[in-house]
Structures are given as C-alpha cells and as structure tokens.
Amino acid sequence: MFTTQFRHMSDKTINITFHEYSSLKELAPADKALAEAAIEAMQGAYAPYSHFHVGAAVRLSNGVVVKGANQENAAFPSGLCAERTAMFSAGANYPDKDMESIAIAGGVHGRLAKAPATPCGACRQVMAQYQTKAGKPMSVIMVGDGCIWKFDRVDDILPLIFDSI
Ligand code: THU
C-alpha cells in the first residue's frame, strides 16, 4: 500500500496574460496593419466544404507582410489552414527573415466572426518552431469583430511547447 512517504504530488498553475482590445484602432500601428491584412487575406480562402474563411498575415523582421488563407481539398487532409499557408510561404520566400508577429481572422462565408479567430493546435506548433528559429518572441493577434486578443509570445497559447531542437 502507499504510505505518506510517496505523497509528493503538488498542484501547479499556469497563468497566461494577454491583451484584449475592442477596436482595431486601439492597436499599435504595425499590429493594426497586420490585423487588417489578416482580414483582407480572408478573401483568398478556398473553403468549398466548410465555408469558413480564414485569413492570416505574418510580419517579418524587414517589415514585409506575407498573407495566407485556408485552402481546402476534396481529400480533406490535403487542405491547409491559413496560418500555415502564410508561415510556410514566409519561410519559403524569406528564409533569412524572422517572423515577428502573426494575425488571424476568420468567419463563415467570409464574414468576420465576432469571436477572435483562435488557431488550431497544429498551427500553434508550427508558430512555436518559427519562434524558436527566430530566437525571439513571435506575437499572435487573434482578430474578431469588436474583440481582438494579442498574445506576446507563442508560449502563451501553447504552454509546455514541445521543442527537440
Ligand atoms: N482553419 C484555419 O485556416 N485555421 C485554423 O486555425 C483552424 C481552421 C480552417 C481549416 C478549414 O479550412 C476551415 O478552417 C474549417 O475548419
């Protein structure tokens, strides 16, 4: 039987701080521009199955903004989220530049949702690795209509990041 000498369990809490805005006008100019680029990028969505249009925009260390949108396919797993479309495009076209920030927007039939667009787990993992590659925080801006969340680093949306490199 267990005895008290094995009772070493203790509860831990992870706290996450993020910033909430009620209008794009409240964002710093570069973040506002990136959020607007993510909304624009929704127009590039190809979503004949889900009808959920997602746009993403990555800001690089040289100020260039790279956009992406979700691309669906009849063979469902062959499609790709907006965030990874943007990040892979940025990585492929600007391999020497750091990704400083990514903004995400989405909504049914291309109409921006009220709730901020929260990235899927696979996209968070990809963000984490580009952040590691850059060696400095990548902020994540989730855009909704009348509600915007900004997280200062990927760690804040993917605690206990897997990192083998
Ligand atoms: N989608 C994204 O583009 N990003 C996410 O973070 C979550 C989901 C896309 C995938 C699919 O085309 C559609 O949204 C519905 O799931």
CSV table of C-alpha atoms and ligand atoms in Angstrom, one decimal:
chain,number,residue,atom,x,y,z
A,1,MET,CA,0.0,0.0,0.0
A,2,PHE,CA,1.0,3.6,-0.5
A,3,THR,CA,2.3,5.4,2.5
A,4,THR,CA,2.8,9.1,3.1
A,5,GLN,CA,6.4,8.9,2.1
A,6,PHE,CA,5.3,8.7,-1.6
A,7,ARG,CA,2.9,11.7,-1.4
A,8,HIS,CA,5.0,14.2,-3.3
A,9,MET,CA,2.2,15.5,-5.6
A,10,SER,CA,1.6,19.2,-5.6
A,11,ASP,CA,-0.7,21.3,-7.8
A,12,LYS,CA,0.8,23.8,-10.2
A,13,THR,CA,-0.9,26.7,-12.0
A,14,ILE,CA,0.0,28.2,-15.4
A,15,ASN,CA,-1.0,31.8,-15.7
A,16,ILE,CA,-1.4,33.4,-19.1
A,17,THR,CA,-1.6,37.2,-19.7
A,18,PHE,CA,-2.9,38.6,-22.9
A,19,HIS,CA,-4.3,41.9,-24.1
A,20,GLU,CA,-7.9,42.5,-25.2
A,21,TYR,CA,-9.0,45.3,-27.4
A,22,SER,CA,-12.5,46.3,-28.6
A,23,SER,CA,-11.4,48.0,-31.7
A,24,LEU,CA,-8.5,47.8,-34.2
A,25,LYS,CA,-7.9,51.5,-33.6
A,26,GLU,CA,-6.6,50.6,-30.1
A,27,LEU,CA,-3.8,48.5,-31.6
A,28,ALA,CA,-0.3,49.8,-32.2
A,29,PRO,CA,0.0,50.9,-35.9
A,30,ALA,CA,2.0,47.9,-37.1
A,31,ASP,CA,-0.3,45.5,-35.3
A,32,LYS,CA,-3.4,47.3,-36.7
A,33,ALA,CA,-2.0,47.0,-40.2
A,34,LEU,CA,-1.3,43.3,-39.7
A,35,ALA,CA,-4.8,42.6,-38.3
A,36,GLU,CA,-6.2,44.4,-41.3
A,37,ALA,CA,-4.0,42.3,-43.6
A,38,ALA,CA,-5.4,39.2,-42.0
A,39,ILE,CA,-9.0,40.3,-42.6
A,40,GLU,CA,-8.1,41.1,-46.3
A,41,ALA,CA,-6.4,37.7,-46.6
A,42,MET,CA,-9.8,36.0,-45.9
A,43,GLN,CA,-10.6,36.9,-49.5
A,44,GLY,CA,-8.1,34.3,-50.6
A,45,ALA,CA,-9.8,31.4,-48.7
A,46,TYR,CA,-10.8,28.4,-50.8
A,47,ALA,CA,-13.3,26.8,-48.5
A,48,PRO,CA,-16.0,24.9,-50.6
A,49,TYR,CA,-16.5,22.4,-47.8
A,50,SER,CA,-16.5,24.3,-44.5
A,51,HIS,CA,-17.4,27.7,-45.9
A,52,PHE,CA,-15.3,29.0,-43.1
A,53,HIS,CA,-12.9,31.6,-44.5
A,54,VAL,CA,-9.7,32.2,-42.6
A,55,GLY,CA,-7.0,34.8,-43.3
A,56,ALA,CA,-3.6,35.1,-41.7
A,57,ALA,CA,-0.8,37.7,-42.1
A,58,VAL,CA,2.8,37.3,-40.9
A,59,ARG,CA,5.0,40.3,-40.3
A,60,LEU,CA,8.7,39.7,-40.9
A,61,SER,CA,11.7,41.5,-39.4
A,62,ASN,CA,12.1,43.5,-42.6
A,63,GLY,CA,8.6,44.8,-42.3
A,64,VAL,CA,7.2,42.7,-45.2
A,65,VAL,CA,3.8,41.2,-44.6
A,66,VAL,CA,3.0,37.8,-46.0
A,67,LYS,CA,-0.6,36.7,-46.3
A,68,GLY,CA,-2.2,33.3,-46.3
A,69,ALA,CA,-5.7,31.8,-46.4
A,70,ASN,CA,-7.1,28.4,-45.8
A,71,GLN,CA,-7.1,26.1,-48.8
A,72,GLU,CA,-9.4,23.0,-48.7
A,73,ASN,CA,-9.3,19.9,-50.8
A,74,ALA,CA,-11.8,17.1,-51.6
A,75,ALA,CA,-9.2,14.8,-49.9
A,76,PHE,CA,-9.7,16.6,-46.6
A,77,PRO,CA,-6.2,16.1,-45.0
A,78,SER,CA,-4.6,17.6,-48.1
A,79,GLY,CA,-6.0,21.1,-47.3
A,80,LEU,CA,-4.2,23.6,-45.1
A,81,CYS,CA,-5.0,26.2,-42.5
A,82,ALA,CA,-4.5,29.9,-43.2
A,83,GLU,CA,-1.8,30.3,-40.6
A,84,ARG,CA,0.4,27.5,-42.0
A,85,THR,CA,-0.2,28.7,-45.6
A,86,ALA,CA,1.1,32.2,-44.5
A,87,MET,CA,4.0,30.9,-42.4
A,88,PHE,CA,5.2,28.3,-45.0
A,89,SER,CA,5.0,31.0,-47.7
A,90,ALA,CA,7.0,33.4,-45.5
A,91,GLY,CA,9.5,30.7,-44.6
A,92,ALA,CA,10.0,29.6,-48.2
A,93,ASN,CA,10.3,33.1,-49.7
A,94,TYR,CA,12.1,34.9,-46.9
A,95,PRO,CA,14.2,32.1,-45.2
A,96,ASP,CA,16.6,34.6,-43.6
A,97,LYS,CA,13.9,36.8,-42.0
A,98,ASP,CA,12.4,36.4,-38.6
A,99,MET,CA,8.6,36.1,-38.1
A,100,GLU,CA,7.8,38.8,-35.6
A,101,SER,CA,4.0,38.5,-35.5
A,102,ILE,CA,1.1,36.7,-37.0
A,103,ALA,CA,-2.5,37.9,-37.1
A,104,ILE,CA,-5.5,35.6,-37.8
A,105,ALA,CA,-9.1,36.4,-38.8
A,106,GLY,CA,-12.0,34.2,-39.8
A,107,GLY,CA,-15.7,33.8,-40.3
A,108,VAL,CA,-18.4,31.8,-42.0
A,109,HIS,CA,-18.8,32.7,-45.7
A,110,GLY,CA,-16.1,35.4,-45.3
A,111,ARG,CA,-18.0,37.5,-42.8
A,112,LEU,CA,-15.6,38.3,-39.9
A,113,ALA,CA,-16.8,36.5,-36.8
A,114,LYS,CA,-17.4,38.3,-33.5
A,115,ALA,CA,-15.2,36.0,-31.6
A,116,PRO,CA,-11.4,36.2,-32.2
A,117,ALA,CA,-10.0,33.5,-34.5
A,118,THR,CA,-8.1,31.0,-32.4
A,119,PRO,CA,-5.5,28.9,-34.2
A,120,CYS,CA,-5.6,25.1,-34.2
A,121,GLY,CA,-3.0,23.1,-32.3
A,122,ALA,CA,-1.0,22.1,-35.4
A,123,CYS,CA,-0.6,25.8,-36.4
A,124,ARG,CA,0.4,26.7,-32.9
A,125,GLN,CA,3.1,24.0,-33.1
A,126,VAL,CA,4.4,25.5,-36.3
A,127,MET,CA,4.4,29.0,-34.8
A,128,ALA,CA,6.4,27.7,-31.9
A,129,GLN,CA,9.1,26.4,-34.2
A,130,TYR,CA,9.4,29.6,-36.2
A,131,GLN,CA,9.7,31.5,-32.9
A,132,THR,CA,12.5,29.2,-31.8
A,133,LYS,CA,14.2,29.6,-35.2
A,134,ALA,CA,14.0,33.4,-34.8
A,135,GLY,CA,15.2,33.2,-31.2
A,136,LYS,CA,12.8,35.9,-30.1
A,137,PRO,CA,9.1,36.1,-29.3
A,138,MET,CA,6.5,36.0,-32.1
A,139,SER,CA,3.3,37.7,-31.1
A,140,VAL,CA,-0.1,36.3,-32.0
A,141,ILE,CA,-3.1,38.5,-32.8
A,142,MET,CA,-6.5,36.9,-32.9
A,143,VAL,CA,-9.0,39.2,-34.7
A,144,GLY,CA,-12.7,39.3,-34.1
A,145,ASP,CA,-15.3,41.9,-34.9
A,146,GLY,CA,-15.2,44.1,-31.9
A,147,CYS,CA,-12.9,41.9,-29.9
A,148,ILE,CA,-9.1,41.4,-30.6
A,149,TRP,CA,-6.7,39.4,-28.5
A,150,LYS,CA,-2.9,39.8,-28.5
A,151,PHE,CA,-0.6,37.3,-27.0
A,152,ASP,CA,3.0,38.5,-26.7
A,153,ARG,CA,4.6,35.1,-27.5
A,154,VAL,CA,3.6,31.7,-28.8
A,155,ASP,CA,4.4,30.2,-25.4
A,156,ASP,CA,1.2,31.9,-24.1
A,157,ILE,CA,-1.0,29.9,-26.5
A,158,LEU,CA,1.0,26.7,-26.4
A,159,PRO,CA,2.3,26.2,-22.8
A,160,LEU,CA,4.8,23.4,-22.4
A,161,ILE,CA,5.9,23.6,-26.0
A,162,PHE,CA,7.5,20.5,-27.5
A,163,ASP,CA,10.9,21.5,-28.6
A,164,SER,CA,13.5,19.0,-29.6
A,165,ILE,CA,15.9,21.4,-31.3
B,1,THU,N1,-8.8,26.7,-40.3
B,1,THU,C1,-7.8,27.5,-40.4
B,1,THU,O1,-7.5,28.0,-41.5
B,1,THU,N2,-7.1,27.9,-39.3
B,1,THU,C2,-7.3,27.4,-38.1
B,1,THU,O2,-6.6,27.7,-37.1
B,1,THU,C3,-8.4,26.5,-37.8
B,1,THU,C4,-9.2,26.1,-39.0
B,1,THU,C5,-9.5,26.3,-41.5
B,1,THU,C6,-9.4,24.8,-41.9
B,1,THU,C7,-10.6,24.6,-42.7
B,1,THU,O3,-10.4,25.0,-44.0
B,1,THU,C8,-11.6,25.5,-42.0
B,1,THU,O4,-10.9,26.5,-41.3
B,1,THU,C9,-12.7,24.9,-41.2
B,1,THU,O5,-12.1,24.1,-40.2
